[in-house]
């Protein structure tokens, strides 16, 4: 069986991949798609033609200094032990609350084959979802959303832009 040739990863290709997996998603920006889940919002970002990024914002919010320190500790642990995802703090626009973002990236300068795109989907989603599941065990007080069977999202402030 011949391997498929690498092809550029653009928004249409991401739409096809997600649709083929029956993943709920919507437009976020011109070259990005957002996929809400019970505990996070995943963002498939193809704005950089050289790098495909999956970034997810966990729904847990640090609202005080103790919770902030707990998030910082979990981020440091993730980044020092796990090969992926990479995690970082996401300050909210109010300057008082913080969230957590985890991301996985793949170099796509020459494009990606279908197999590479599918493997990136599976591994990056697994790494991020696994990290978030571990966070929910370690930080149960952060879990304020309905269980996995509910699709409603409480209103949370939006995270500031991350460059």
mmCIF file of C-alpha atoms in Angstrom:
data_model
loop_
_atom_site.group_PDB
_atom_site.id
_atom_site.type_symbol
_atom_site.label_atom_id
_atom_site.label_comp_id
_atom_site.label_asym_id
_atom_site.label_seq_id
_atom_site.Cartn_x
_atom_site.Cartn_y
_atom_site.Cartn_z
ATOM 1 C CA UNK A 1 0.000 0.000 0.000
ATOM 2 C CA UNK A 2 1.505 3.334 -1.050
ATOM 3 C CA UNK A 3 1.687 6.147 1.489
ATOM 4 C CA UNK A 4 -0.220 9.291 0.651
ATOM 5 C CA UNK A 5 1.756 12.383 -0.255
ATOM 6 C CA UNK A 6 1.956 15.199 2.282
ATOM 7 C CA UNK A 7 -0.590 17.937 1.683
ATOM 8 C CA UNK A 8 -0.958 21.367 3.289
ATOM 9 C CA UNK A 9 -3.066 21.483 6.426
ATOM 10 C CA UNK A 10 -5.732 24.116 6.059
ATOM 11 C CA UNK A 11 -9.106 24.815 7.624
ATOM 12 C CA UNK A 12 -10.982 22.712 5.066
ATOM 13 C CA UNK A 13 -8.784 19.699 5.714
ATOM 14 C CA UNK A 14 -9.340 20.106 9.455
ATOM 15 C CA UNK A 15 -13.118 20.330 8.889
ATOM 16 C CA UNK A 16 -13.036 17.075 6.924
ATOM 17 C CA UNK A 17 -10.954 15.330 9.575
ATOM 18 C CA UNK A 18 -13.230 16.426 12.431
ATOM 19 C CA UNK A 19 -16.426 15.708 10.483
ATOM 20 C CA UNK A 20 -15.164 12.212 9.721
ATOM 21 C CA UNK A 21 -14.798 11.632 13.448
ATOM 22 C CA UNK A 22 -18.230 13.048 14.358
ATOM 23 C CA UNK A 23 -16.587 15.746 16.474
ATOM 24 C CA UNK A 24 -18.691 18.793 17.338
ATOM 25 C CA UNK A 25 -16.913 21.949 16.160
ATOM 26 C CA UNK A 26 -17.468 25.487 14.973
ATOM 27 C CA UNK A 27 -15.569 28.331 13.375
ATOM 28 C CA UNK A 28 -13.271 30.217 15.713
ATOM 29 C CA UNK A 29 -11.238 32.337 13.333
ATOM 30 C CA UNK A 30 -10.446 32.243 9.637
ATOM 31 C CA UNK A 31 -8.012 29.322 10.051
ATOM 32 C CA UNK A 32 -9.133 27.803 13.333
ATOM 33 C CA UNK A 33 -11.904 25.526 14.573
ATOM 34 C CA UNK A 34 -13.164 25.236 18.156
ATOM 35 C CA UNK A 35 -14.334 21.917 19.624
ATOM 36 C CA UNK A 36 -16.154 22.246 22.961
ATOM 37 C CA UNK A 37 -16.149 19.317 25.388
ATOM 38 C CA UNK A 38 -17.471 18.903 28.909
ATOM 39 C CA UNK A 39 -14.212 20.049 30.543
ATOM 40 C CA UNK A 40 -12.366 22.088 27.896
ATOM 41 C CA UNK A 41 -12.500 23.876 24.593
ATOM 42 C CA UNK A 42 -10.075 22.538 21.986
ATOM 43 C CA UNK A 43 -8.819 24.808 19.243
ATOM 44 C CA UNK A 44 -7.423 23.393 16.007
ATOM 45 C CA UNK A 45 -5.260 26.203 14.673
ATOM 46 C CA UNK A 46 -3.891 26.179 11.114
ATOM 47 C CA UNK A 47 -3.065 29.893 10.940
ATOM 48 C CA UNK A 48 0.656 29.122 10.643
ATOM 49 C CA UNK A 49 1.229 27.049 7.486
ATOM 50 C CA UNK A 50 4.414 25.605 9.031
ATOM 51 C CA UNK A 51 2.897 24.359 12.311
ATOM 52 C CA UNK A 52 -0.405 22.708 13.129
ATOM 53 C CA UNK A 53 -1.418 23.366 16.711
ATOM 54 C CA UNK A 54 -4.000 21.797 18.962
ATOM 55 C CA UNK A 55 -4.547 24.052 21.972
ATOM 56 C CA UNK A 56 -7.085 23.426 24.709
ATOM 57 C CA UNK A 57 -8.295 25.618 27.530
ATOM 58 C CA UNK A 58 -9.315 23.612 30.572
ATOM 59 C CA UNK A 59 -12.485 24.826 32.278
ATOM 60 C CA UNK A 60 -10.935 24.957 35.752
ATOM 61 C CA UNK A 61 -10.423 28.521 36.984
ATOM 62 C CA UNK A 62 -8.079 29.696 39.743
ATOM 63 C CA UNK A 63 -9.910 32.432 41.637
ATOM 64 C CA UNK A 64 -7.517 32.909 44.563
ATOM 65 C CA UNK A 65 -3.807 32.732 45.385
ATOM 66 C CA UNK A 66 -3.945 29.158 46.715
ATOM 67 C CA UNK A 67 -5.609 27.907 43.529
ATOM 68 C CA UNK A 68 -3.156 29.925 41.436
ATOM 69 C CA UNK A 69 -0.262 28.163 43.194
ATOM 70 C CA UNK A 70 -1.925 24.789 42.633
ATOM 71 C CA UNK A 71 -2.189 25.504 38.889
ATOM 72 C CA UNK A 72 1.438 26.624 38.731
ATOM 73 C CA UNK A 73 2.492 23.401 40.475
ATOM 74 C CA UNK A 74 0.505 21.221 38.058
ATOM 75 C CA UNK A 75 1.895 23.099 35.049
ATOM 76 C CA UNK A 76 5.467 22.647 36.291
ATOM 77 C CA UNK A 77 4.829 18.951 36.884
ATOM 78 C CA UNK A 78 3.310 18.496 33.423
ATOM 79 C CA UNK A 79 6.130 20.301 31.649
ATOM 80 C CA UNK A 80 8.860 18.486 33.562
ATOM 81 C CA UNK A 81 7.481 14.941 33.342
ATOM 82 C CA UNK A 82 5.285 14.632 30.263
ATOM 83 C CA UNK A 83 6.483 14.687 26.666
ATOM 84 C CA UNK A 84 3.232 16.420 25.815
ATOM 85 C CA UNK A 85 1.202 18.458 26.094
ATOM 86 C CA UNK A 86 2.990 21.634 27.099
ATOM 87 C CA UNK A 87 0.993 23.606 29.623
ATOM 88 C CA UNK A 88 0.909 27.249 30.664
ATOM 89 C CA UNK A 89 -1.181 29.742 32.649
ATOM 90 C CA UNK A 90 -3.869 31.737 30.905
ATOM 91 C CA UNK A 91 -4.639 35.002 32.689
ATOM 92 C CA UNK A 92 -8.199 36.192 32.273
ATOM 93 C CA UNK A 93 -8.951 39.730 31.202
ATOM 94 C CA UNK A 94 -9.959 40.667 34.762
ATOM 95 C CA UNK A 95 -6.338 40.129 35.879
ATOM 96 C CA UNK A 96 -7.493 38.194 38.948
ATOM 97 C CA UNK A 97 -8.488 34.768 37.628
ATOM 98 C CA UNK A 98 -6.352 32.239 35.790
ATOM 99 C CA UNK A 99 -6.999 29.269 33.603
ATOM 100 C CA UNK A 100 -4.759 26.640 32.125
ATOM 101 C CA UNK A 101 -3.943 25.940 28.505
ATOM 102 C CA UNK A 102 -2.289 22.827 27.121
ATOM 103 C CA UNK A 103 -1.031 22.476 23.584
ATOM 104 C CA UNK A 104 0.561 20.083 21.125
ATOM 105 C CA UNK A 105 2.233 21.130 17.890
ATOM 106 C CA UNK A 106 3.462 19.361 14.793
ATOM 107 C CA UNK A 107 5.771 20.762 12.142
ATOM 108 C CA UNK A 108 3.825 20.870 8.879
ATOM 109 C CA UNK A 109 6.206 22.807 6.622
ATOM 110 C CA UNK A 110 5.971 20.118 3.918
ATOM 111 C CA UNK A 111 2.361 19.317 4.764
ATOM 112 C CA UNK A 112 1.099 16.164 6.468
ATOM 113 C CA UNK A 113 -0.026 12.842 5.081
ATOM 114 C CA UNK A 114 -3.475 11.594 6.084
ATOM 115 C CA UNK A 115 -1.812 9.112 8.433
ATOM 116 C CA UNK A 116 0.318 11.842 10.054
ATOM 117 C CA UNK A 117 -2.738 14.061 10.520
ATOM 118 C CA UNK A 118 -4.758 11.205 12.020
ATOM 119 C CA UNK A 119 -1.933 10.150 14.346
ATOM 120 C CA UNK A 120 -1.465 13.766 15.459
ATOM 121 C CA UNK A 121 -5.192 14.000 16.176
ATOM 122 C CA UNK A 122 -5.184 10.796 18.218
ATOM 123 C CA UNK A 123 -1.979 11.362 20.163
ATOM 124 C CA UNK A 124 -2.430 15.058 20.886
ATOM 125 C CA UNK A 125 -6.051 14.630 21.950
ATOM 126 C CA UNK A 126 -5.068 11.668 24.148
ATOM 127 C CA UNK A 127 -2.215 13.567 25.787
ATOM 128 C CA UNK A 128 -4.296 16.658 26.514
ATOM 129 C CA UNK A 129 -7.377 14.732 27.647
ATOM 130 C CA UNK A 130 -5.206 12.550 29.892
ATOM 131 C CA UNK A 131 -3.563 15.606 31.422
ATOM 132 C CA UNK A 132 -6.938 17.243 32.059
ATOM 133 C CA UNK A 133 -8.287 14.026 33.622
ATOM 134 C CA UNK A 134 -5.262 13.971 35.939
ATOM 135 C CA UNK A 135 -5.850 17.647 36.812
ATOM 136 C CA UNK A 136 -9.418 16.859 37.802
ATOM 137 C CA UNK A 137 -8.178 14.156 40.187
ATOM 138 C CA UNK A 138 -5.447 16.394 41.646
ATOM 139 C CA UNK A 139 -7.572 19.562 41.765
ATOM 140 C CA UNK A 140 -11.153 18.432 42.443
ATOM 141 C CA UNK A 141 -12.177 21.854 43.786
ATOM 142 C CA UNK A 142 -11.609 23.298 40.284
ATOM 143 C CA UNK A 143 -14.268 21.040 38.772
ATOM 144 C CA UNK A 144 -17.391 23.189 38.801
ATOM 145 C CA UNK A 145 -19.007 22.047 35.551
ATOM 146 C CA UNK A 146 -21.677 19.418 35.017
ATOM 147 C CA UNK A 147 -20.615 15.835 34.419
ATOM 148 C CA UNK A 148 -19.518 14.556 31.024
ATOM 149 C CA UNK A 149 -23.055 13.772 29.870
ATOM 150 C CA UNK A 150 -24.086 17.424 30.019
ATOM 151 C CA UNK A 151 -23.280 19.791 27.164
ATOM 152 C CA UNK A 152 -24.054 23.063 28.949
ATOM 153 C CA UNK A 153 -21.228 25.472 29.661
ATOM 154 C CA UNK A 154 -21.367 27.938 32.555
ATOM 155 C CA UNK A 155 -20.263 31.429 31.713
ATOM 156 C CA UNK A 156 -16.570 31.997 32.407
ATOM 157 C CA UNK A 157 -14.490 35.060 31.615
ATOM 158 C CA UNK A 158 -12.456 34.722 28.443
ATOM 159 C CA UNK A 159 -8.713 34.176 28.684
ATOM 160 C CA UNK A 160 -6.459 36.908 27.418
ATOM 161 C CA UNK A 161 -4.618 36.463 24.158
ATOM 162 C CA UNK A 162 -1.569 34.247 24.221
ATOM 163 C CA UNK A 163 1.193 35.123 21.822
#
